[in-house]
mmCIF file of C-alpha atoms in Angstrom:
data_model
loop_
_atom_site.group_PDB
_atom_site.id
_atom_site.type_symbol
_atom_site.label_atom_id
_atom_site.label_comp_id
_atom_site.label_asym_id
_atom_site.label_seq_id
_atom_site.Cartn_x
_atom_site.Cartn_y
_atom_site.Cartn_z
ATOM 1 C CA MET A 1 -11.301 -43.979 -40.439
ATOM 2 C CA ALA A 2 -11.511 -41.207 -43.044
ATOM 3 C CA PHE A 3 -14.783 -40.020 -41.478
ATOM 4 C CA VAL A 4 -13.201 -40.005 -37.985
ATOM 5 C CA THR A 5 -10.125 -38.128 -39.227
ATOM 6 C CA ARG A 6 -12.180 -35.508 -41.057
ATOM 7 C CA SER A 7 -14.443 -35.046 -38.037
ATOM 8 C CA HIS A 8 -11.442 -34.557 -35.740
ATOM 9 C CA ARG A 9 -10.100 -31.849 -38.057
ATOM 10 C CA HIS A 10 -13.492 -30.142 -38.128
ATOM 11 C CA LEU A 11 -13.602 -30.031 -34.333
ATOM 12 C CA TRP A 12 -10.383 -28.018 -34.292
ATOM 13 C CA GLY A 13 -11.241 -25.964 -37.382
ATOM 14 C CA LYS A 14 -13.314 -22.820 -37.874
ATOM 15 C CA ASN A 15 -16.725 -22.094 -36.336
ATOM 16 C CA ASN A 16 -16.215 -24.788 -33.708
ATOM 17 C CA GLU A 17 -17.535 -22.846 -30.712
ATOM 18 C CA ALA A 18 -20.726 -24.908 -30.289
ATOM 19 C CA PRO A 19 -19.118 -28.397 -30.119
ATOM 20 C CA LEU A 20 -16.189 -27.273 -27.976
ATOM 21 C CA SER A 21 -18.534 -25.437 -25.619
ATOM 22 C CA PHE A 22 -20.665 -28.583 -25.331
ATOM 23 C CA LEU A 23 -17.611 -30.739 -24.569
ATOM 24 C CA PHE A 24 -16.315 -28.311 -21.953
ATOM 25 C CA GLN A 25 -19.776 -28.228 -20.345
ATOM 26 C CA GLN A 26 -19.442 -32.007 -20.071
ATOM 27 C CA GLY A 27 -16.245 -31.410 -18.076
ATOM 28 C CA LEU A 28 -13.885 -32.761 -20.740
ATOM 29 C CA SER A 29 -10.391 -31.310 -21.084
ATOM 30 C CA HIS A 30 -8.545 -30.366 -24.274
ATOM 31 C CA GLY A 31 -6.089 -33.162 -23.536
ATOM 32 C CA LEU A 32 -8.720 -35.889 -23.315
ATOM 33 C CA ILE A 33 -10.538 -34.620 -26.429
ATOM 34 C CA LYS A 34 -7.303 -34.839 -28.408
ATOM 35 C CA ASP A 35 -6.084 -38.105 -26.850
ATOM 36 C CA LEU A 36 -9.342 -39.917 -27.660
ATOM 37 C CA TYR A 37 -9.475 -38.296 -31.110
ATOM 38 C CA LEU A 38 -12.970 -36.885 -30.664
ATOM 39 C CA GLY A 39 -14.446 -35.078 -33.632
ATOM 40 C CA TRP A 40 -17.417 -33.100 -34.892
ATOM 41 C CA ASN A 41 -19.784 -34.038 -37.684
ATOM 42 C CA LYS A 42 -21.295 -30.606 -38.299
ATOM 43 C CA PHE A 43 -24.024 -31.636 -40.728
ATOM 44 C CA GLY A 44 -25.891 -34.893 -41.172
ATOM 45 C CA GLN A 45 -24.485 -36.818 -44.116
ATOM 46 C CA ALA A 46 -25.926 -39.519 -46.326
ATOM 47 C CA ARG A 47 -23.281 -42.017 -47.397
ATOM 48 C CA SER A 48 -23.559 -44.774 -49.975
ATOM 49 C CA ILE A 49 -24.250 -48.167 -48.364
ATOM 50 C CA GLU A 50 -21.804 -49.846 -50.760
ATOM 51 C CA ASN A 51 -19.039 -47.284 -50.193
ATOM 52 C CA TRP A 52 -19.457 -47.795 -46.445
ATOM 53 C CA GLY A 53 -18.767 -51.502 -46.924
ATOM 54 C CA PHE A 54 -22.244 -53.042 -46.870
ATOM 55 C CA GLU A 55 -23.848 -55.222 -49.503
ATOM 56 C CA PRO A 56 -27.140 -53.700 -50.641
ATOM 57 C CA PHE A 57 -30.235 -55.876 -50.425
ATOM 58 C CA PRO A 58 -33.925 -55.308 -51.253
ATOM 59 C CA GLY A 59 -35.794 -53.155 -48.770
ATOM 60 C CA GLN A 60 -32.625 -51.602 -47.346
ATOM 61 C CA PRO A 61 -32.072 -47.848 -47.777
ATOM 62 C CA GLU A 62 -29.477 -46.981 -50.406
ATOM 63 C CA LYS A 63 -27.891 -44.391 -48.118
ATOM 64 C CA LEU A 64 -26.453 -44.558 -44.612
ATOM 65 C CA MET A 65 -27.240 -41.515 -42.474
ATOM 66 C CA LEU A 66 -24.463 -40.124 -40.299
ATOM 67 C CA HIS A 67 -26.110 -37.807 -37.789
ATOM 68 C CA PRO A 68 -24.634 -34.449 -36.786
ATOM 69 C CA GLY A 69 -22.878 -34.397 -33.422
ATOM 70 C CA ILE A 70 -19.712 -35.251 -31.516
ATOM 71 C CA VAL A 71 -17.858 -38.197 -33.063
ATOM 72 C CA VAL A 72 -16.465 -40.596 -30.437
ATOM 73 C CA PRO A 73 -14.245 -43.312 -31.913
ATOM 74 C CA ALA A 74 -13.093 -46.409 -30.040
ATOM 75 C CA ILE A 75 -9.505 -46.904 -31.212
ATOM 76 C CA VAL A 76 -7.677 -49.927 -29.804
ATOM 77 C CA SER A 77 -4.030 -50.547 -30.731
ATOM 78 C CA GLN A 78 -4.439 -48.170 -33.694
ATOM 79 C CA ASN A 79 -7.464 -50.123 -34.967
ATOM 80 C CA LEU A 80 -10.861 -48.456 -35.247
ATOM 81 C CA GLU A 81 -13.323 -50.697 -33.369
ATOM 82 C CA ALA A 82 -16.448 -48.533 -33.186
ATOM 83 C CA VAL A 83 -17.790 -45.033 -33.746
ATOM 84 C CA TRP A 84 -20.482 -43.317 -31.709
ATOM 85 C CA ILE A 85 -22.081 -39.981 -32.547
ATOM 86 C CA GLN A 86 -23.325 -38.002 -29.542
ATOM 87 C CA GLN A 87 -26.042 -35.641 -30.716
ATOM 88 C CA PHE A 88 -26.510 -32.370 -28.834
ATOM 89 C CA ASN A 89 -28.279 -29.042 -28.967
ATOM 90 C CA ASP A 90 -28.289 -25.836 -26.929
ATOM 91 C CA THR A 91 -29.876 -27.571 -23.948
ATOM 92 C CA GLY A 92 -27.349 -30.432 -23.760
ATOM 93 C CA ALA A 93 -26.871 -34.040 -24.783
ATOM 94 C CA LEU A 94 -29.429 -35.893 -26.882
ATOM 95 C CA ASP A 95 -29.246 -39.484 -28.137
ATOM 96 C CA ALA A 96 -25.971 -41.293 -28.743
ATOM 97 C CA TYR A 97 -25.941 -43.172 -32.063
ATOM 98 C CA LEU A 98 -23.771 -46.198 -32.903
ATOM 99 C CA VAL A 99 -22.524 -45.963 -36.493
ATOM 100 C CA PRO A 100 -23.346 -49.130 -38.481
ATOM 101 C CA GLY A 101 -20.287 -51.279 -39.128
ATOM 102 C CA SER A 102 -18.933 -50.853 -35.583
ATOM 103 C CA LYS A 103 -17.505 -54.090 -34.177
ATOM 104 C CA THR A 104 -18.731 -53.519 -30.628
ATOM 105 C CA ALA A 105 -21.490 -51.495 -28.995
ATOM 106 C CA GLN A 106 -19.301 -50.589 -26.010
ATOM 107 C CA ILE A 107 -16.073 -48.683 -25.355
ATOM 108 C CA LEU A 108 -13.558 -49.846 -22.740
ATOM 109 C CA LEU A 109 -11.182 -47.139 -21.501
ATOM 110 C CA GLY A 110 -8.304 -47.777 -19.119
ATOM 111 C CA GLU A 111 -6.609 -50.902 -17.819
ATOM 112 C CA PRO A 112 -9.226 -53.307 -16.375
ATOM 113 C CA ASP A 113 -6.918 -54.934 -13.824
ATOM 114 C CA ASP A 114 -8.730 -54.159 -10.605
ATOM 115 C CA ARG A 115 -11.849 -51.991 -10.735
ATOM 116 C CA ILE A 116 -14.270 -51.520 -13.632
ATOM 117 C CA ILE A 117 -17.184 -49.105 -13.690
ATOM 118 C CA ILE A 118 -19.953 -49.714 -16.229
ATOM 119 C CA ILE A 119 -21.800 -46.535 -17.193
ATOM 120 C CA HIS A 120 -24.412 -45.874 -19.859
ATOM 121 C CA ASP A 121 -24.123 -42.165 -20.603
ATOM 122 C CA LEU A 122 -21.433 -41.640 -23.247
ATOM 123 C CA MET A 123 -20.295 -38.174 -22.137
ATOM 124 C CA ASP A 124 -20.406 -39.082 -18.432
ATOM 125 C CA GLY A 125 -18.337 -42.175 -19.227
ATOM 126 C CA LEU A 126 -15.658 -40.060 -20.905
ATOM 127 C CA TYR A 127 -15.650 -37.702 -17.928
ATOM 128 C CA LEU A 128 -15.377 -40.592 -15.473
ATOM 129 C CA TYR A 129 -12.406 -42.003 -17.381
ATOM 130 C CA GLN A 130 -10.713 -38.606 -17.420
ATOM 131 C CA GLU A 131 -11.123 -38.140 -13.676
ATOM 132 C CA GLY A 132 -10.269 -41.669 -12.594
ATOM 133 C CA LYS A 133 -8.030 -43.202 -15.252
ATOM 134 C CA GLU A 134 -5.229 -43.870 -12.805
ATOM 135 C CA ARG A 135 -7.607 -45.782 -10.513
ATOM 136 C CA VAL A 136 -10.376 -47.345 -12.578
ATOM 137 C CA ALA A 137 -11.285 -48.688 -16.023
ATOM 138 C CA VAL A 138 -14.566 -47.502 -17.556
ATOM 139 C CA LEU A 139 -16.813 -49.596 -19.769
ATOM 140 C CA ILE A 140 -19.193 -47.232 -21.574
ATOM 141 C CA HIS A 141 -22.339 -49.121 -22.520
ATOM 142 C CA PRO A 142 -24.664 -46.525 -24.129
ATOM 143 C CA ASP A 143 -27.340 -48.987 -25.247
ATOM 144 C CA PRO A 144 -28.146 -51.476 -22.457
ATOM 145 C CA THR A 145 -30.507 -53.357 -24.792
ATOM 146 C CA LYS A 146 -27.412 -54.625 -26.629
ATOM 147 C CA PRO A 147 -25.362 -57.408 -24.994
ATOM 148 C CA ILE A 148 -21.856 -56.644 -23.773
ATOM 149 C CA ALA A 149 -19.359 -57.745 -26.427
ATOM 150 C CA ARG A 150 -17.668 -61.095 -25.738
ATOM 151 C CA LYS A 151 -14.218 -59.475 -25.794
ATOM 152 C CA PHE A 152 -15.136 -57.512 -22.641
ATOM 153 C CA LEU A 153 -16.546 -60.458 -20.671
ATOM 154 C CA LYS A 154 -13.154 -61.835 -19.630
ATOM 155 C CA PRO A 155 -11.894 -58.540 -18.139
ATOM 156 C CA LEU A 156 -15.230 -58.161 -16.359
ATOM 157 C CA ARG A 157 -14.892 -61.656 -14.839
ATOM 158 C CA GLN A 158 -11.321 -60.995 -13.751
ATOM 159 C CA ALA A 159 -11.915 -57.582 -12.183
ATOM 160 C CA GLN A 160 -11.845 -57.516 -8.390
ATOM 161 C CA SER A 161 -14.596 -54.890 -8.287
ATOM 162 C CA ILE A 162 -17.405 -54.041 -10.731
ATOM 163 C CA GLN A 163 -19.812 -51.180 -10.262
ATOM 164 C CA VAL A 164 -22.689 -50.028 -12.491
ATOM 165 C CA LEU A 165 -23.553 -46.328 -12.460
ATOM 166 C CA GLN A 166 -26.909 -45.231 -13.841
ATOM 167 C CA LYS A 167 -28.220 -41.703 -14.183
ATOM 168 C CA GLU A 168 -31.406 -41.090 -12.219
ATOM 169 C CA ASN A 169 -34.542 -41.135 -14.381
ATOM 170 C CA ASP A 170 -32.599 -42.484 -17.380
ATOM 171 C CA PRO A 171 -35.063 -44.366 -19.625
ATOM 172 C CA ASN A 172 -32.177 -46.510 -20.930
ATOM 173 C CA LYS A 173 -31.263 -48.068 -17.588
ATOM 174 C CA MET A 174 -29.928 -51.591 -17.602
ATOM 175 C CA THR A 175 -32.954 -53.739 -16.850
ATOM 176 C CA ASP A 176 -31.024 -56.959 -16.290
ATOM 177 C CA PRO A 177 -27.635 -56.450 -14.625
ATOM 178 C CA GLY A 178 -26.909 -60.185 -14.830
ATOM 179 C CA ASP A 179 -24.509 -61.388 -12.140
ATOM 180 C CA ILE A 180 -23.950 -57.909 -10.706
ATOM 181 C CA PRO A 181 -25.586 -57.626 -7.259
ATOM 182 C CA ALA A 182 -27.951 -54.724 -6.618
ATOM 183 C CA SER A 183 -25.531 -53.379 -3.999
ATOM 184 C CA ARG A 184 -23.030 -52.618 -6.789
ATOM 185 C CA ILE A 185 -25.505 -50.521 -8.800
ATOM 186 C CA GLY A 186 -25.255 -46.820 -7.984
ATOM 187 C CA HIS A 187 -27.270 -43.848 -9.148
ATOM 188 C CA TYR A 188 -26.137 -40.305 -9.800
ATOM 189 C CA HIS A 189 -27.591 -36.931 -10.765
ATOM 190 C CA SER A 190 -24.543 -34.870 -11.697
ATOM 191 C CA LYS A 191 -20.809 -34.794 -12.388
ATOM 192 C CA THR A 192 -20.303 -34.006 -8.697
ATOM 193 C CA ASP A 193 -22.002 -37.296 -7.829
ATOM 194 C CA LEU A 194 -19.748 -39.118 -10.295
ATOM 195 C CA THR A 195 -16.633 -37.672 -8.717
ATOM 196 C CA ARG A 196 -17.874 -38.667 -5.252
ATOM 197 C CA LEU A 197 -18.736 -42.212 -6.376
ATOM 198 C CA LEU A 198 -15.317 -42.507 -7.987
#
């Protein structure tokens, strides 16, 4: 939580043009950035494994690396569930990295009463939530090789409509959509496509 808080302060501190420009290029508003408590880890940091809460064991690195990038916390009922770091450079988004110690590998935004969209791209998922939060819940699943957390399976079963959106030519596409029929898997190229699919 201290890392998330410090990163949020850095995002709104000095010399923050690069991360804010990146976020605005992703279509994210000031309001959403503040509401979701996004932050900025300006430099990569090596943290002590023990101080981060892990027991050291032989063969494990002594330090935990926190990559530079946009810090995206999943905060549920004031509890920190997970932290993703979205790396970026001048050309756009790079890999999204799940910080070790996170309880889940997904983020669920919105109320999953009726319609849930599953999307892999972290920034596109935030944008989709921003644009459709009155109409749809968004399950951001950046690493499709990891199973969906058990806590999200019940809302997925109860939803009247589930749709999976995958970016064209994304090497991290979900290879096994499980019980989701192929007709519910859509593809998109841009934010305009996302808005249309919404």
